[in-house]
PDB file of C-alpha atoms in Angstrom:
ATOM      1  CA  UNK S   1      36.117 -19.687  31.471  1.00 75.00           C
ATOM      2  CA  UNK S   2      39.797 -19.041  31.477  1.00 76.00           C
ATOM      3  CA  UNK S   3      41.153 -15.835  32.954  1.00 90.00           C
ATOM      4  CA  UNK S   4      44.601 -14.410  32.438  1.00 95.00           C
ATOM      5  CA  UNK S   5      45.815 -12.113  35.163  1.00 95.00           C
ATOM      6  CA  UNK S   6      48.721  -9.811  34.414  1.00 97.00           C
ATOM      7  CA  UNK S   7      50.890  -8.077  36.948  1.00 96.00           C
ATOM      8  CA  UNK S   8      51.749  -5.389  37.429  1.00 97.00           C
ATOM      9  CA  UNK S   9      48.967  -3.413  35.743  1.00 96.00           C
ATOM     10  CA  UNK S  10      51.390  -0.592  35.090  1.00 96.00           C
ATOM     11  CA  UNK S  11      55.091  -0.108  35.385  1.00 97.00           C
ATOM     12  CA  UNK S  12      57.320   2.951  35.174  1.00 97.00           C
ATOM     13  CA  UNK S  13      61.044   2.347  34.886  1.00 97.00           C
ATOM     14  CA  UNK S  14      64.125   4.373  34.140  1.00 97.00           C
ATOM     15  CA  UNK S  15      65.826   3.684  30.841  1.00 97.00           C
ATOM     16  CA  UNK S  16      68.413   0.974  31.218  1.00 97.00           C
ATOM     17  CA  UNK S  17      66.629  -0.871  34.013  1.00 97.00           C
ATOM     18  CA  UNK S  18      65.471  -4.467  33.805  1.00 97.00           C
ATOM     19  CA  UNK S  19      61.847  -5.381  34.374  1.00 98.00           C
ATOM     20  CA  UNK S  20      59.531  -8.387  34.539  1.00 98.00           C
ATOM     21  CA  UNK S  21      55.857  -8.750  33.651  1.00 98.00           C
ATOM     22  CA  UNK S  22      53.889 -11.782  34.785  1.00 97.00           C
ATOM     23  CA  UNK S  23      50.871 -13.538  33.325  1.00 97.00           C
ATOM     24  CA  UNK S  24      49.011 -16.161  35.374  1.00 96.00           C
ATOM     25  CA  UNK S  25      46.251 -18.357  34.034  1.00 94.00           C
ATOM     26  CA  UNK S  26      43.289 -19.658  36.035  1.00 93.00           C
ATOM     27  CA  UNK S  27      43.360 -22.858  33.990  1.00 89.00           C
ATOM     28  CA  UNK S  28      45.778 -25.146  32.160  1.00 88.00           C
ATOM     29  CA  UNK S  29      47.761 -23.334  29.536  1.00 88.00           C
ATOM     30  CA  UNK S  30      47.702 -24.594  25.966  1.00 84.00           C
ATOM     31  CA  UNK S  31      50.334 -22.220  24.737  1.00 88.00           C
ATOM     32  CA  UNK S  32      50.995 -18.635  25.711  1.00 92.00           C
ATOM     33  CA  UNK S  33      51.344 -15.670  23.362  1.00 93.00           C
ATOM     34  CA  UNK S  34      52.886 -12.305  24.093  1.00 96.00           C
ATOM     35  CA  UNK S  35      51.858  -9.219  22.145  1.00 96.00           C
ATOM     36  CA  UNK S  36      52.788  -5.573  22.393  1.00 96.00           C
ATOM     37  CA  UNK S  37      50.417  -2.704  21.673  1.00 95.00           C
ATOM     38  CA  UNK S  38      51.225   0.932  21.229  1.00 89.00           C
ATOM     39  CA  UNK S  39      48.406   3.055  22.619  1.00 80.00           C
ATOM     40  CA  UNK S  40      45.435   3.055  20.249  1.00 75.00           C
ATOM     41  CA  UNK S  41      47.207   0.878  17.693  1.00 84.00           C
ATOM     42  CA  UNK S  42      47.186  -2.757  16.664  1.00 89.00           C
ATOM     43  CA  UNK S  43      48.875  -5.625  18.461  1.00 93.00           C
ATOM     44  CA  UNK S  44      52.318  -6.766  17.430  1.00 93.00           C
ATOM     45  CA  UNK S  45      53.265 -10.391  17.997  1.00 92.00           C
ATOM     46  CA  UNK S  46      56.356 -10.896  20.160  1.00 94.00           C
ATOM     47  CA  UNK S  47      56.602 -14.621  20.755  1.00 91.00           C
ATOM     48  CA  UNK S  48      54.746 -17.810  21.530  1.00 91.00           C
ATOM     49  CA  UNK S  49      55.591 -20.435  24.130  1.00 92.00           C
ATOM     50  CA  UNK S  50      54.175 -23.917  23.913  1.00 86.00           C
ATOM     51  CA  UNK S  51      55.950 -26.223  26.284  1.00 81.00           C
ATOM     52  CA  UNK S  52      56.610 -26.052  29.983  1.00 82.00           C
ATOM     53  CA  UNK S  53      60.061 -24.697  30.693  1.00 86.00           C
ATOM     54  CA  UNK S  54      60.316 -23.194  27.235  1.00 90.00           C
ATOM     55  CA  UNK S  55      62.202 -19.924  26.998  1.00 93.00           C
ATOM     56  CA  UNK S  56      62.421 -17.652  23.981  1.00 93.00           C
ATOM     57  CA  UNK S  57      64.248 -14.422  23.346  1.00 93.00           C
ATOM     58  CA  UNK S  58      63.846 -11.646  20.830  1.00 87.00           C
ATOM     59  CA  UNK S  59      66.391  -8.875  21.045  1.00 88.00           C
ATOM     60  CA  UNK S  60      66.278  -7.794  24.697  1.00 94.00           C
ATOM     61  CA  UNK S  61      62.984  -9.480  25.519  1.00 96.00           C
ATOM     62  CA  UNK S  62      62.877 -12.967  27.044  1.00 97.00           C
ATOM     63  CA  UNK S  63      59.760 -14.946  27.854  1.00 96.00           C
ATOM     64  CA  UNK S  64      59.455 -18.139  29.876  1.00 95.00           C
ATOM     65  CA  UNK S  65      56.613 -20.558  30.427  1.00 94.00           C
ATOM     66  CA  UNK S  66      56.058 -22.396  33.694  1.00 92.00           C
ATOM     67  CA  UNK S  67      53.333 -24.871  32.844  1.00 85.00           C
ATOM     68  CA  UNK S  68      53.017 -26.259  36.376  1.00 88.00           C
ATOM     69  CA  UNK S  69      52.426 -22.826  37.800  1.00 87.00           C
ATOM     70  CA  UNK S  70      50.234 -21.918  34.827  1.00 92.00           C
ATOM     71  CA  UNK S  71      52.157 -18.743  34.314  1.00 94.00           C
ATOM     72  CA  UNK S  72      54.549 -16.956  32.024  1.00 96.00           C
ATOM     73  CA  UNK S  73      56.970 -14.135  32.588  1.00 97.00           C
ATOM     74  CA  UNK S  74      58.277 -11.533  30.173  1.00 98.00           C
ATOM     75  CA  UNK S  75      61.623 -10.005  31.030  1.00 98.00           C
ATOM     76  CA  UNK S  76      63.110  -6.935  29.393  1.00 98.00           C
ATOM     77  CA  UNK S  77      66.796  -6.294  29.852  1.00 97.00           C
ATOM     78  CA  UNK S  78      68.223  -2.774  29.722  1.00 97.00           C
ATOM     79  CA  UNK S  79      64.898  -1.164  28.845  1.00 97.00           C
ATOM     80  CA  UNK S  80      64.685   1.556  26.216  1.00 96.00           C
ATOM     81  CA  UNK S  81      61.966   4.116  25.434  1.00 95.00           C
ATOM     82  CA  UNK S  82      61.091   1.997  22.387  1.00 94.00           C
ATOM     83  CA  UNK S  83      59.943  -0.750  24.774  1.00 96.00           C
ATOM     84  CA  UNK S  84      57.142   1.454  26.071  1.00 96.00           C
ATOM     85  CA  UNK S  85      53.623   0.262  25.370  1.00 96.00           C
ATOM     86  CA  UNK S  86      51.036  -2.204  26.574  1.00 96.00           C
ATOM     87  CA  UNK S  87      52.103  -5.817  26.874  1.00 97.00           C
ATOM     88  CA  UNK S  88      49.343  -8.387  26.561  1.00 97.00           C
ATOM     89  CA  UNK S  89      49.489 -12.097  27.166  1.00 96.00           C
ATOM     90  CA  UNK S  90      47.046 -14.332  25.334  1.00 94.00           C
ATOM     91  CA  UNK S  91      46.188 -18.008  25.435  1.00 91.00           C
ATOM     92  CA  UNK S  92      43.698 -20.380  23.866  1.00 87.00           C
ATOM     93  CA  UNK S  93      40.903 -21.003  26.403  1.00 83.00           C
ATOM     94  CA  UNK S  94      41.029 -24.722  25.648  1.00 80.00           C
ATOM     95  CA  UNK S  95      43.189 -27.190  23.769  1.00 75.00           C
ATOM     96  CA  UNK S  96      40.885 -27.119  20.762  1.00 75.00           C
ATOM     97  CA  UNK S  97      40.114 -23.391  20.795  1.00 77.00           C
ATOM     98  CA  UNK S  98      40.782 -21.435  17.657  1.00 79.00           C
ATOM     99  CA  UNK S  99      40.939 -18.026  19.325  1.00 86.00           C
ATOM    100  CA  UNK S 100      42.968 -16.309  22.036  1.00 90.00           C
ATOM    101  CA  UNK S 101      41.796 -14.980  25.367  1.00 92.00           C
ATOM    102  CA  UNK S 102      43.840 -11.992  26.507  1.00 94.00           C
ATOM    103  CA  UNK S 103      44.889 -10.594  29.838  1.00 95.00           C
ATOM    104  CA  UNK S 104      44.093  -6.990  30.729  1.00 94.00           C
ATOM    105  CA  UNK S 105      47.599  -5.848  29.819  1.00 95.00           C
ATOM    106  CA  UNK S 106      50.560  -4.200  31.505  1.00 97.00           C
ATOM    107  CA  UNK S 107      51.252  -0.581  30.629  1.00 96.00           C
ATOM    108  CA  UNK S 108      54.996   0.030  30.490  1.00 97.00           C
ATOM    109  CA  UNK S 109      56.511   3.515  30.579  1.00 97.00           C
ATOM    110  CA  UNK S 110      60.265   3.924  30.129  1.00 97.00           C
ATOM    111  CA  UNK S 111      61.653   7.241  31.236  1.00 96.00           C
ATOM    112  CA  UNK S 112      64.642   8.547  29.267  1.00 91.00           C
TER     113      UNK S 112
ATOM    114  CA  UNK O   1      52.478  -2.943   8.830  1.00 82.00           C
ATOM    115  CA  UNK O   2      50.720  -6.260   9.515  1.00 85.00           C
ATOM    116  CA  UNK O   3      49.056  -6.389   6.115  1.00 91.00           C
ATOM    117  CA  UNK O   4      45.587  -6.343   7.679  1.00 96.00           C
ATOM    118  CA  UNK O   5      43.539  -3.318   6.633  1.00 97.00           C
ATOM    119  CA  UNK O   6      40.617  -1.991   8.621  1.00 97.00           C
ATOM    120  CA  UNK O   7      38.246   0.797   7.647  1.00 97.00           C
ATOM    121  CA  UNK O   8      37.161   3.229   8.844  1.00 97.00           C
ATOM    122  CA  UNK O   9      39.892   4.136  11.350  1.00 96.00           C
ATOM    123  CA  UNK O  10      37.550   6.381  13.293  1.00 96.00           C
ATOM    124  CA  UNK O  11      33.777   6.527  13.437  1.00 97.00           C
ATOM    125  CA  UNK O  12      31.482   8.722  15.500  1.00 98.00           C
ATOM    126  CA  UNK O  13      27.799   7.981  15.553  1.00 98.00           C
ATOM    127  CA  UNK O  14      24.719   8.306  17.727  1.00 98.00           C
ATOM    128  CA  UNK O  15      22.897   5.815  19.920  1.00 98.00           C
ATOM    129  CA  UNK O  16      20.448   3.648  18.046  1.00 97.00           C
ATOM    130  CA  UNK O  17      22.380   3.821  14.795  1.00 98.00           C
ATOM    131  CA  UNK O  18      23.972   1.029  12.785  1.00 98.00           C
ATOM    132  CA  UNK O  19      27.544   0.875  11.497  1.00 98.00           C
ATOM    133  CA  UNK O  20      29.628  -1.505   9.431  1.00 98.00           C
ATOM    134  CA  UNK O  21      33.315  -2.090  10.010  1.00 98.00           C
ATOM    135  CA  UNK O  22      35.375  -3.612   7.249  1.00 98.00           C
ATOM    136  CA  UNK O  23      38.459  -5.794   7.353  1.00 98.00           C
ATOM    137  CA  UNK O  24      40.752  -6.984   4.571  1.00 98.00           C
ATOM    138  CA  UNK O  25      42.989  -9.788   5.818  1.00 96.00           C
ATOM    139  CA  UNK O  26      46.579 -10.363   4.795  1.00 94.00           C
ATOM    140  CA  UNK O  27      46.943 -11.769   1.328  1.00 93.00           C
ATOM    141  CA  UNK O  28      46.324 -15.506   1.488  1.00 89.00           C
ATOM    142  CA  UNK O  29      44.977 -15.579   5.058  1.00 92.00           C
ATOM    143  CA  UNK O  30      41.753 -17.536   5.335  1.00 92.00           C
ATOM    144  CA  UNK O  31      40.891 -16.850   8.984  1.00 92.00           C
ATOM    145  CA  UNK O  32      39.506 -13.575  10.239  1.00 95.00           C
ATOM    146  CA  UNK O  33      38.962 -12.783  13.901  1.00 95.00           C
ATOM    147  CA  UNK O  34      37.086  -9.841  15.406  1.00 97.00           C
ATOM    148  CA  UNK O  35      37.971  -8.444  18.819  1.00 97.00           C
ATOM    149  CA  UNK O  36      36.559  -5.591  20.866  1.00 97.00           C
ATOM    150  CA  UNK O  37      38.843  -3.589  23.152  1.00 95.00           C
ATOM    151  CA  UNK O  38      37.383  -1.294  25.795  1.00 92.00           C
ATOM    152  CA  UNK O  39      38.817   0.195  28.957  1.00 86.00           C
ATOM    153  CA  UNK O  40      36.587  -1.799  31.289  1.00 85.00           C
ATOM    154  CA  UNK O  41      36.465  -5.139  29.447  1.00 86.00           C
ATOM    155  CA  UNK O  42      39.901  -5.299  27.900  1.00 89.00           C
ATOM    156  CA  UNK O  43      40.377  -7.223  24.673  1.00 92.00           C
ATOM    157  CA  UNK O  44      37.398  -9.510  24.093  1.00 94.00           C
ATOM    158  CA  UNK O  45      37.038 -12.105  21.341  1.00 95.00           C
ATOM    159  CA  UNK O  46      33.862 -11.679  19.312  1.00 96.00           C
ATOM    160  CA  UNK O  47      33.871 -14.106  16.399  1.00 96.00           C
ATOM    161  CA  UNK O  48      36.051 -16.011  13.931  1.00 94.00           C
ATOM    162  CA  UNK O  49      35.496 -16.931  10.297  1.00 94.00           C
ATOM    163  CA  UNK O  50      37.482 -19.349   8.216  1.00 92.00           C
ATOM    164  CA  UNK O  51      37.103 -19.348   4.458  1.00 93.00           C
ATOM    165  CA  UNK O  52      33.636 -17.870   4.658  1.00 94.00           C
ATOM    166  CA  UNK O  53      32.288 -20.014   7.480  1.00 94.00           C
ATOM    167  CA  UNK O  54      31.797 -19.121  11.113  1.00 94.00           C
ATOM    168  CA  UNK O  55      34.219 -21.194  13.211  1.00 91.00           C
ATOM    169  CA  UNK O  56      34.167 -19.803  16.716  1.00 91.00           C
ATOM    170  CA  UNK O  57      31.978 -17.445  18.654  1.00 93.00           C
ATOM    171  CA  UNK O  58      32.803 -15.441  21.731  1.00 92.00           C
ATOM    172  CA  UNK O  59      30.904 -12.835  23.677  1.00 86.00           C
ATOM    173  CA  UNK O  60      29.273 -11.274  20.658  1.00 94.00           C
ATOM    174  CA  UNK O  61      26.007  -9.473  21.306  1.00 95.00           C
ATOM    175  CA  UNK O  62      22.906 -10.361  19.305  1.00 96.00           C
ATOM    176  CA  UNK O  63      22.928  -6.781  17.991  1.00 97.00           C
ATOM    177  CA  UNK O  64      26.258  -7.545  16.343  1.00 97.00           C
ATOM    178  CA  UNK O  65      26.755  -9.735  13.315  1.00 97.00           C
ATOM    179  CA  UNK O  66      29.618 -10.528  10.995  1.00 97.00           C
ATOM    180  CA  UNK O  67      30.311 -12.268   7.752  1.00 97.00           C
ATOM    181  CA  UNK O  68      33.219 -13.185   5.543  1.00 97.00           C
ATOM    182  CA  UNK O  69      32.823 -12.787   1.831  1.00 97.00           C
ATOM    183  CA  UNK O  70      34.168 -14.967  -1.028  1.00 96.00           C
ATOM    184  CA  UNK O  71      37.079 -12.554  -1.525  1.00 95.00           C
ATOM    185  CA  UNK O  72      37.862 -13.190   2.206  1.00 96.00           C
ATOM    186  CA  UNK O  73      37.234  -9.674   3.427  1.00 97.00           C
ATOM    187  CA  UNK O  74      35.009  -9.469   6.463  1.00 98.00           C
ATOM    188  CA  UNK O  75      32.472  -7.033   7.821  1.00 98.00           C
ATOM    189  CA  UNK O  76      31.279  -6.528  11.370  1.00 98.00           C
ATOM    190  CA  UNK O  77      27.826  -5.002  11.634  1.00 98.00           C
ATOM    191  CA  UNK O  78      26.848  -3.252  14.839  1.00 98.00           C
ATOM    192  CA  UNK O  79      23.222  -2.184  15.228  1.00 97.00           C
ATOM    193  CA  UNK O  80      21.046  -0.391  17.797  1.00 97.00           C
ATOM    194  CA  UNK O  81      24.231   1.115  19.114  1.00 98.00           C
ATOM    195  CA  UNK O  82      24.563   1.960  22.794  1.00 97.00           C
ATOM    196  CA  UNK O  83      27.052   4.161  24.616  1.00 96.00           C
ATOM    197  CA  UNK O  84      28.760   1.055  25.944  1.00 95.00           C
ATOM    198  CA  UNK O  85      29.582  -0.094  22.428  1.00 97.00           C
ATOM    199  CA  UNK O  86      32.195   2.635  22.165  1.00 97.00           C
ATOM    200  CA  UNK O  87      35.456   0.761  21.780  1.00 96.00           C
ATOM    201  CA  UNK O  88      38.332  -0.117  19.525  1.00 96.00           C
ATOM    202  CA  UNK O  89      37.373  -2.975  17.213  1.00 97.00           C
ATOM    203  CA  UNK O  90      40.214  -5.091  15.905  1.00 97.00           C
ATOM    204  CA  UNK O  91      40.341  -7.501  13.067  1.00 97.00           C
ATOM    205  CA  UNK O  92      43.075 -10.124  13.001  1.00 95.00           C
ATOM    206  CA  UNK O  93      43.898 -12.658  10.342  1.00 93.00           C
ATOM    207  CA  UNK O  94      45.752 -15.924  10.155  1.00 89.00           C
ATOM    208  CA  UNK O  95      46.484 -18.403   7.402  1.00 81.00           C
ATOM    209  CA  UNK O  96      45.330 -21.215   9.677  1.00 74.00           C
ATOM    210  CA  UNK O  97      41.947 -22.560  10.727  1.00 67.00           C
ATOM    211  CA  UNK O  98      43.074 -22.599  14.341  1.00 64.00           C
ATOM    212  CA  UNK O  99      46.165 -21.793  16.302  1.00 63.00           C
ATOM    213  CA  UNK O 100      48.203 -24.903  15.619  1.00 58.00           C
ATOM    214  CA  UNK O 101      51.141 -24.865  13.295  1.00 56.00           C
ATOM    215  CA  UNK O 102      54.111 -22.559  13.004  1.00 56.00           C
ATOM    216  CA  UNK O 103      53.751 -19.764  15.509  1.00 66.00           C
ATOM    217  CA  UNK O 104      49.975 -19.691  15.267  1.00 72.00           C
ATOM    218  CA  UNK O 105      50.141 -15.938  15.612  1.00 83.00           C
ATOM    219  CA  UNK O 106      47.335 -13.623  14.734  1.00 89.00           C
ATOM    220  CA  UNK O 107      48.108 -10.563  12.601  1.00 91.00           C
ATOM    221  CA  UNK O 108      46.195  -7.575  13.893  1.00 94.00           C
ATOM    222  CA  UNK O 109      44.973  -4.543  12.001  1.00 95.00           C
ATOM    223  CA  UNK O 110      45.229  -1.024  13.402  1.00 95.00           C
ATOM    224  CA  UNK O 111      41.629  -1.124  14.562  1.00 96.00           C
ATOM    225  CA  UNK O 112      38.479   0.914  14.047  1.00 97.00           C
ATOM    226  CA  UNK O 113      37.721   3.311  16.872  1.00 96.00           C
ATOM    227  CA  UNK O 114      33.982   3.619  17.376  1.00 97.00           C
ATOM    228  CA  UNK O 115      32.533   6.421  19.467  1.00 97.00           C
ATOM    229  CA  UNK O 116      28.821   6.331  20.229  1.00 97.00           C
ATOM    230  CA  UNK O 117      27.377   9.620  21.465  1.00 96.00           C
TER     231      UNK O 117
END
């Protein structure tokens, strides 16, 4: 079965700093989804990447997909306390799968 | 607000008991997914329904069952509860049968936190 490994597991940064979170798949990626979760709350969709080399941005968050390396990176520029939370990457375990398998998450703390 | 409603938000019960978690998907969404999130297992896919029919099954225990009703709301039944069943149970909905099309995103509810004592 597919496994998604996220690194780092946790990250503490000073407000204003840039940071990167990585998600590596044990198998071929058929799309990669990034979600954000506030502790104990639901997941909020950030963006989806489908093709190798694809890059998407939403406000100060940019995600890239490297299909050959079976990995994706999420980069936050000039972090703010509002960026704090758990970032989860998810992917369909196969090309025909209807559901998402998720990584274990990266806990981000932004110090003011 | 994702538009997905889950009840109850919190539930405390004892081992051996049975509980039912309810999910109302976003208006018009035909797919409902159930996920379990625990500290040791992370976010695990349990089961998916589309327009009343089971479409995909994950690591759902035999003690657990789910169904989707004609009005599209869904219920997750957990029986013979064990301490290890304590977790946050999420429902997510989507207008699609699968993940293809548009963004293919899943809209998650706030979750039902189950504590088994």
